[in-house]
Amino acid sequence: MYVGRIARSARDAVLVACSAVALAGIAAGAVRVLPWLLDPQVPWRVAAPFARGLVAVAIEAALLIGWPVGWAIACLQFVESGEARVHQTLGEQPLGTVGRLAGQGALLAAALASVALSYGRDAGAPGRVATELLAEARASCLVASTPTTYAIPFTDLTWLCSPGREPLLVGSPTPALHAAVISAKGARIAGDFRALELDDARGLLAGPPPIAFHVASLSTHGMAPWAHASTGAAALRALILASTAFAAASLAAYAVLRHAVRTRIGVLVIGAQGPLAALGLMRLLERLDARPSAFLLVPAVCGACTLATAALLVGWRRLRGRDRAAST
């Protein structure tokens, strides 16, 4: 009975936490793509490549953060109800209670790994998604019945569309050329999003005097840093994320059962701290173009942050207890 109750409580808490994180992630990321989704003149196929990646990364983050938070909340509920103490007096240690959630954890780890694998292709080559976005927007330009424009999210490029005329791509391809106005009839973005190739490019460089140019092909480098590709293979990234979430959830649940946390806010902190630290470390390693083996540190760092957070919360509670005792 107890095992079933804690498993059901953990399942329900994980679903609520994951849903909340996913909705927040989608809402935050949709700011860029929302004008496309709401514009009746923009076909769904134009916005679909970017929307697909947006949903995938939101679900990935939701599982990574919501799973540990959900388990921590469920364990706190059992501590508050007194059932955890009863079963501990009967000989079941907190580690054994957490072990009873291993089956559910295996399913959640498999789900997270599957999402990470599906998103891994785009994470390893974000330029592929941007190129697909450019191609779909150009195709929509060709069939536009009225003059319109399609701005490419996260770039300074825009398709100018006019019935009966070939689409024209205009803008500043890289920060280094922010003062230049360049137009082209086609474009391809490198898989790692660090280079852009323009077809039939024309431009005007500001300066004394201004310089106009026209080339059949123009290659530029130095795209926006937000789009740097993941340096690890998709399978490795999926394994790291799954193991990181499993470690964070197990350690957070164990800490709550050991009475390291006694408040709702504390549960949220101990459940989310490790995964957030893991995401930050992964982002840092990707920016530094670290070797794939360096990413193996992510689960260990996540676990260490979770344990350190538990220790800090215990220390803070004891310090407050001493202050109250001294005041009385």
Short mmCIF file of C-alpha atoms in Angstrom, two decimals:
data_model
loop_
_atom_site.label_atom_id
_atom_site.label_comp_id
_atom_site.label_asym_id
_atom_site.label_seq_id
_atom_site.Cartn_x
_atom_site.Cartn_y
_atom_site.Cartn_z
CA MET A 1 0.00 0.00 0.00
CA TYR A 2 2.73 2.45 1.03
CA VAL A 3 4.83 1.74 -2.02
CA GLY A 4 1.82 2.29 -4.28
CA ARG A 5 0.91 5.53 -2.57
CA ILE A 6 4.36 7.06 -2.76
CA ALA A 7 4.71 5.98 -6.39
CA ARG A 8 1.36 7.52 -7.30
CA SER A 9 2.17 10.67 -5.37
CA ALA A 10 5.55 10.93 -7.09
CA ARG A 11 3.97 10.35 -10.51
CA ASP A 12 1.35 13.05 -9.97
CA ALA A 13 3.88 15.54 -8.60
CA VAL A 14 6.25 14.92 -11.51
CA LEU A 15 3.45 15.47 -14.04
CA VAL A 16 2.46 18.77 -12.41
CA ALA A 17 6.05 19.99 -12.09
CA CYS A 18 7.00 18.98 -15.63
CA SER A 19 3.88 20.61 -17.06
CA ALA A 20 4.60 23.86 -15.23
CA VAL A 21 8.23 23.98 -16.39
CA ALA A 22 7.27 23.04 -19.97
CA LEU A 23 4.62 25.75 -20.18
CA ALA A 24 7.04 28.32 -18.80
CA GLY A 25 9.73 27.26 -21.28
CA ILE A 26 7.38 27.33 -24.25
CA ALA A 27 5.99 30.71 -23.22
CA ALA A 28 9.48 32.19 -22.83
CA GLY A 29 10.74 30.81 -26.14
CA ALA A 30 7.57 31.62 -28.05
CA VAL A 31 8.25 35.35 -27.79
CA ARG A 32 10.47 35.12 -30.86
CA VAL A 33 8.30 32.84 -32.98
CA LEU A 34 4.84 34.01 -31.81
CA PRO A 35 4.52 36.75 -34.48
CA TRP A 36 4.98 34.05 -37.13
CA LEU A 37 2.49 31.68 -35.51
CA LEU A 38 -0.19 34.37 -35.19
CA ASP A 39 0.32 35.92 -38.62
CA PRO A 40 -2.36 34.48 -40.96
CA GLN A 41 -0.12 35.21 -43.94
CA VAL A 42 2.65 32.95 -42.62
CA PRO A 43 2.05 29.28 -43.53
CA TRP A 44 2.57 26.75 -40.77
CA ARG A 45 5.36 25.03 -42.69
CA VAL A 46 7.44 28.23 -42.46
CA ALA A 47 7.34 28.40 -38.66
CA ALA A 48 7.28 24.62 -38.10
CA PRO A 49 11.08 24.02 -38.05
CA PHE A 50 11.67 26.54 -35.29
CA ALA A 51 8.50 25.64 -33.37
CA ARG A 52 9.59 21.98 -33.42
CA GLY A 53 12.90 22.83 -31.78
CA LEU A 54 11.20 25.14 -29.29
CA VAL A 55 8.84 22.40 -28.08
CA ALA A 56 11.61 19.79 -27.94
CA VAL A 57 13.94 21.88 -25.78
CA ALA A 58 11.04 22.89 -23.50
CA ILE A 59 10.08 19.24 -22.90
CA GLU A 60 13.72 18.33 -22.35
CA ALA A 61 14.15 21.04 -19.70
CA ALA A 62 10.79 20.15 -18.15
CA LEU A 63 11.81 16.54 -17.57
CA LEU A 64 15.27 17.49 -16.35
CA ILE A 65 13.94 19.96 -13.76
CA GLY A 66 10.39 18.79 -13.12
CA TRP A 67 11.32 15.18 -12.32
CA PRO A 68 13.60 15.98 -9.32
CA VAL A 69 11.20 18.66 -8.09
CA GLY A 70 8.27 16.25 -8.33
CA TRP A 71 10.01 13.50 -6.38
CA ALA A 72 11.07 15.97 -3.70
CA ILE A 73 7.50 17.27 -3.34
CA ALA A 74 6.10 13.74 -3.07
CA CYS A 75 8.63 12.80 -0.40
CA LEU A 76 7.84 15.94 1.59
CA GLN A 77 4.15 15.02 1.56
CA PHE A 78 4.96 11.61 3.02
CA VAL A 79 7.17 13.15 5.66
CA GLU A 80 4.44 15.63 6.61
CA SER A 81 1.79 12.89 6.79
CA GLY A 82 3.94 10.87 9.17
CA GLU A 83 3.95 7.76 6.99
CA ALA A 84 7.65 8.07 6.22
CA ARG A 85 8.49 8.01 9.94
CA VAL A 86 6.26 4.99 10.51
CA HIS A 87 7.98 2.95 7.81
CA GLN A 88 11.40 4.06 8.99
CA THR A 89 10.57 2.75 12.48
CA LEU A 90 9.63 -0.54 10.83
CA GLY A 91 13.13 -0.81 9.42
CA GLU A 92 12.90 0.80 5.97
CA GLN A 93 15.67 3.35 5.53
CA PRO A 94 15.27 6.47 3.32
CA LEU A 95 17.57 4.92 0.75
CA GLY A 96 15.23 1.93 0.48
CA THR A 97 12.24 4.21 0.01
CA VAL A 98 13.99 6.03 -2.81
CA GLY A 99 14.92 2.68 -4.34
CA ARG A 100 11.23 1.81 -4.60
CA LEU A 101 10.89 4.65 -7.10
CA ALA A 102 13.60 3.19 -9.35
CA GLY A 103 11.08 1.68 -11.78
CA GLN A 104 9.35 5.01 -12.29
CA GLY A 105 12.74 6.65 -12.59
CA ALA A 106 13.77 4.24 -15.34
CA LEU A 107 10.69 5.20 -17.36
CA LEU A 108 11.34 8.92 -16.85
CA ALA A 109 15.00 8.47 -17.79
CA ALA A 110 13.99 6.66 -20.97
CA ALA A 111 11.53 9.45 -21.82
CA LEU A 112 14.16 12.13 -21.25
CA ALA A 113 16.74 10.24 -23.28
CA SER A 114 14.26 9.84 -26.15
CA VAL A 115 13.49 13.57 -26.20
CA ALA A 116 17.19 14.40 -26.01
CA LEU A 117 17.95 12.03 -28.88
CA SER A 118 15.23 13.54 -31.08
CA TYR A 119 16.44 17.05 -30.30
CA GLY A 120 20.11 16.07 -30.49
CA ARG A 121 20.16 16.34 -34.28
CA ASP A 122 19.09 19.98 -34.13
CA ALA A 123 21.23 20.74 -31.05
CA GLY A 124 24.32 19.41 -32.81
CA ALA A 125 23.61 21.38 -35.97
CA PRO A 126 21.27 24.33 -35.24
CA GLY A 127 22.18 25.83 -38.59
CA ARG A 128 20.31 22.99 -40.27
CA VAL A 129 17.07 24.19 -38.69
CA ALA A 130 17.78 27.80 -39.66
CA THR A 131 18.53 26.77 -43.24
CA GLU A 132 15.27 24.83 -43.35
CA LEU A 133 13.53 27.92 -42.04
CA LEU A 134 15.11 30.05 -44.78
CA ALA A 135 14.09 27.57 -47.48
CA GLU A 136 10.48 27.31 -46.29
CA ALA A 137 10.15 31.09 -46.06
CA ARG A 138 11.53 31.50 -49.58
CA ALA A 139 9.07 28.89 -50.89
CA SER A 140 6.21 30.84 -49.31
CA CYS A 141 7.55 34.02 -50.88
CA LEU A 142 7.29 32.47 -54.34
CA VAL A 143 3.54 31.91 -53.95
CA ALA A 144 2.74 35.14 -52.07
CA SER A 145 -0.26 36.93 -53.56
CA THR A 146 0.53 40.30 -51.98
CA PRO A 147 3.78 42.06 -51.02
CA THR A 148 4.94 40.76 -47.65
CA THR A 149 8.04 40.10 -45.55
CA TYR A 150 9.29 37.12 -43.51
CA ALA A 151 11.80 37.94 -40.74
CA ILE A 152 14.03 35.00 -39.81
CA PRO A 153 14.02 34.54 -35.98
CA PHE A 154 17.34 35.11 -34.14
CA THR A 155 18.93 36.70 -37.21
CA ASP A 156 18.90 40.12 -38.85
CA LEU A 157 17.71 38.66 -42.15
CA THR A 158 14.34 39.23 -43.79
CA TRP A 159 12.78 37.89 -46.99
CA LEU A 160 11.14 40.57 -49.16
CA CYS A 161 8.29 39.04 -51.16
CA SER A 162 6.44 40.52 -54.12
CA PRO A 163 4.13 38.71 -56.56
CA GLY A 164 5.82 37.94 -59.86
CA ARG A 165 9.31 38.77 -58.61
CA GLU A 166 12.09 36.60 -57.23
CA PRO A 167 12.33 36.73 -53.38
CA LEU A 168 15.13 38.88 -52.01
CA LEU A 169 16.89 38.30 -48.69
CA VAL A 170 18.13 41.50 -47.02
CA GLY A 171 19.79 42.38 -43.73
CA SER A 172 23.08 42.21 -41.84
CA PRO A 173 24.30 38.61 -41.80
CA THR A 174 26.77 38.92 -38.91
CA PRO A 175 27.52 41.42 -36.10
CA ALA A 176 30.75 42.37 -37.88
CA LEU A 177 28.67 43.61 -40.83
CA HIS A 178 26.02 45.41 -38.80
CA ALA A 179 26.74 48.66 -40.64
CA ALA A 180 26.39 47.04 -44.07
CA VAL A 181 23.20 46.43 -46.02
CA ILE A 182 23.40 43.17 -47.97
CA SER A 183 20.88 41.45 -50.21
CA ALA A 184 20.95 37.95 -51.70
CA LYS A 185 18.76 35.53 -53.62
CA GLY A 186 19.60 32.51 -51.46
CA ALA A 187 21.35 31.56 -48.24
CA ARG A 188 22.66 28.54 -46.34
CA ILE A 189 23.74 28.54 -42.69
CA ALA A 190 26.49 26.20 -41.50
CA GLY A 191 25.46 23.37 -39.20
CA ASP A 192 27.26 24.89 -36.21
CA PHE A 193 25.66 28.29 -36.96
CA ARG A 194 29.00 30.05 -37.22
CA ALA A 195 29.06 30.75 -40.95
CA LEU A 196 26.64 31.94 -43.59
CA GLU A 197 26.87 31.56 -47.36
CA LEU A 198 24.89 33.97 -49.57
CA ASP A 199 24.10 33.46 -53.26
CA ASP A 200 24.18 36.35 -55.74
CA ALA A 201 24.97 38.81 -52.96
CA ARG A 202 24.95 42.58 -53.34
CA GLY A 203 25.90 45.04 -50.64
CA LEU A 204 26.91 48.48 -49.59
CA LEU A 205 29.66 49.01 -47.02
CA ALA A 206 29.55 52.32 -45.18
CA GLY A 207 32.75 54.30 -45.21
CA PRO A 208 34.61 57.15 -46.78
CA PRO A 209 33.84 56.47 -49.56
CA PRO A 210 30.99 53.87 -49.47
CA ILE A 211 31.85 50.62 -51.26
CA ALA A 212 29.27 48.72 -53.32
CA PHE A 213 29.88 45.11 -54.33
CA HIS A 214 28.26 42.23 -56.18
CA VAL A 215 29.53 38.64 -55.91
CA ALA A 216 28.16 35.29 -56.99
CA SER A 217 28.83 33.80 -53.55
CA LEU A 218 29.63 35.45 -50.23
CA SER A 219 30.77 33.56 -47.13
CA THR A 220 30.67 35.28 -43.73
CA HIS A 221 31.63 34.07 -40.26
CA GLY A 222 30.73 35.07 -36.70
CA MET A 223 27.04 34.25 -36.29
CA ALA A 224 25.18 34.89 -33.03
CA PRO A 225 26.70 33.00 -30.09
CA TRP A 226 23.29 31.79 -28.82
CA ALA A 227 23.22 29.25 -31.60
CA HIS A 228 26.53 27.50 -30.97
CA ALA A 229 26.15 23.79 -31.63
CA SER A 230 26.37 21.10 -29.00
CA THR A 231 29.85 19.57 -29.16
CA GLY A 232 28.75 16.13 -27.94
CA ALA A 233 27.08 13.37 -29.90
CA ALA A 234 23.30 13.10 -29.53
CA ALA A 235 23.55 9.69 -27.83
CA LEU A 236 26.11 10.96 -25.32
CA ARG A 237 24.02 14.05 -24.60
CA ALA A 238 20.93 11.89 -24.03
CA LEU A 239 22.82 9.60 -21.64
CA ILE A 240 24.24 12.53 -19.68
CA LEU A 241 20.88 14.27 -19.31
CA ALA A 242 19.10 11.07 -18.24
CA SER A 243 21.75 10.17 -15.67
CA THR A 244 21.87 13.77 -14.42
CA ALA A 245 18.12 13.92 -13.84
CA PHE A 246 18.10 10.47 -12.19
CA ALA A 247 20.90 11.49 -9.82
CA ALA A 248 19.27 14.82 -8.97
CA ALA A 249 15.85 13.26 -8.34
CA SER A 250 17.21 10.44 -6.20
CA LEU A 251 19.43 12.69 -4.09
CA ALA A 252 16.70 15.32 -3.63
CA ALA A 253 14.19 12.67 -2.55
CA TYR A 254 16.71 11.12 -0.15
CA ALA A 255 17.56 14.50 1.38
CA VAL A 256 13.86 15.27 1.96
CA LEU A 257 13.28 11.88 3.58
CA ARG A 258 16.27 12.58 5.85
CA HIS A 259 14.51 15.80 6.93
CA ALA A 260 17.05 18.08 5.29
CA VAL A 261 14.13 20.13 3.92
CA ARG A 262 10.88 20.91 5.70
CA THR A 263 9.31 23.67 3.59
CA ARG A 264 7.80 23.90 0.11
CA ILE A 265 10.27 26.55 -0.94
CA GLY A 266 13.14 24.41 0.26
CA VAL A 267 11.82 21.48 -1.76
CA LEU A 268 11.71 23.59 -4.91
CA VAL A 269 15.25 24.82 -4.29
CA ILE A 270 16.76 21.40 -3.60
CA GLY A 271 14.93 19.84 -6.55
CA ALA A 272 15.84 22.49 -9.11
CA GLN A 273 19.33 23.56 -8.00
CA GLY A 274 21.20 20.51 -9.34
CA PRO A 275 19.52 20.44 -12.79
CA LEU A 276 19.97 24.20 -13.23
CA ALA A 277 23.65 23.89 -12.36
CA ALA A 278 23.92 21.02 -14.86
CA LEU A 279 22.32 23.09 -17.63
CA GLY A 280 24.64 25.98 -16.88
CA LEU A 281 27.70 23.76 -16.95
CA MET A 282 26.65 22.14 -20.23
CA ARG A 283 26.14 25.54 -21.77
CA LEU A 284 29.56 26.68 -20.57
CA LEU A 285 31.26 23.57 -21.95
CA GLU A 286 29.53 24.06 -25.30
CA ARG A 287 30.70 27.67 -25.50
CA LEU A 288 34.23 26.57 -24.70
CA ASP A 289 34.09 23.83 -27.37
CA ALA A 290 35.08 21.31 -24.69
CA ARG A 291 35.85 17.72 -25.49
CA PRO A 292 32.89 15.31 -25.26
CA SER A 293 34.56 13.57 -22.31
CA ALA A 294 34.31 16.80 -20.30
CA PHE A 295 30.52 16.47 -20.30
CA LEU A 296 30.84 13.35 -18.15
CA LEU A 297 31.39 15.75 -15.24
CA VAL A 298 27.84 17.08 -15.53
CA PRO A 299 26.04 14.35 -13.48
CA ALA A 300 28.67 14.55 -10.74
CA VAL A 301 28.42 18.33 -10.54
CA CYS A 302 24.63 18.10 -10.46
CA GLY A 303 24.73 15.62 -7.59
CA ALA A 304 27.28 17.68 -5.70
CA CYS A 305 25.13 20.81 -6.03
CA THR A 306 22.06 18.94 -4.75
CA LEU A 307 23.94 17.63 -1.70
CA ALA A 308 25.54 21.01 -1.06
CA THR A 309 22.12 22.67 -1.21
CA ALA A 310 20.75 20.15 1.29
CA ALA A 311 23.68 20.80 3.63
CA LEU A 312 23.19 24.56 3.38
CA LEU A 313 19.46 24.26 4.13
CA VAL A 314 20.19 22.10 7.19
CA GLY A 315 22.82 24.56 8.38
CA TRP A 316 20.48 27.50 7.87
CA ARG A 317 17.70 25.79 9.82
CA ARG A 318 20.02 24.98 12.73
CA LEU A 319 21.34 28.54 12.76
CA ARG A 320 17.83 29.94 12.91
CA GLY A 321 16.99 27.49 15.69
CA ARG A 322 19.95 28.71 17.73
CA ASP A 323 18.98 32.34 17.18
CA ARG A 324 15.44 31.65 18.39
CA ALA A 325 16.72 29.76 21.42
CA ALA A 326 19.07 32.60 22.29
CA SER A 327 16.30 35.18 21.95
CA THR A 328 14.13 33.32 24.41
#
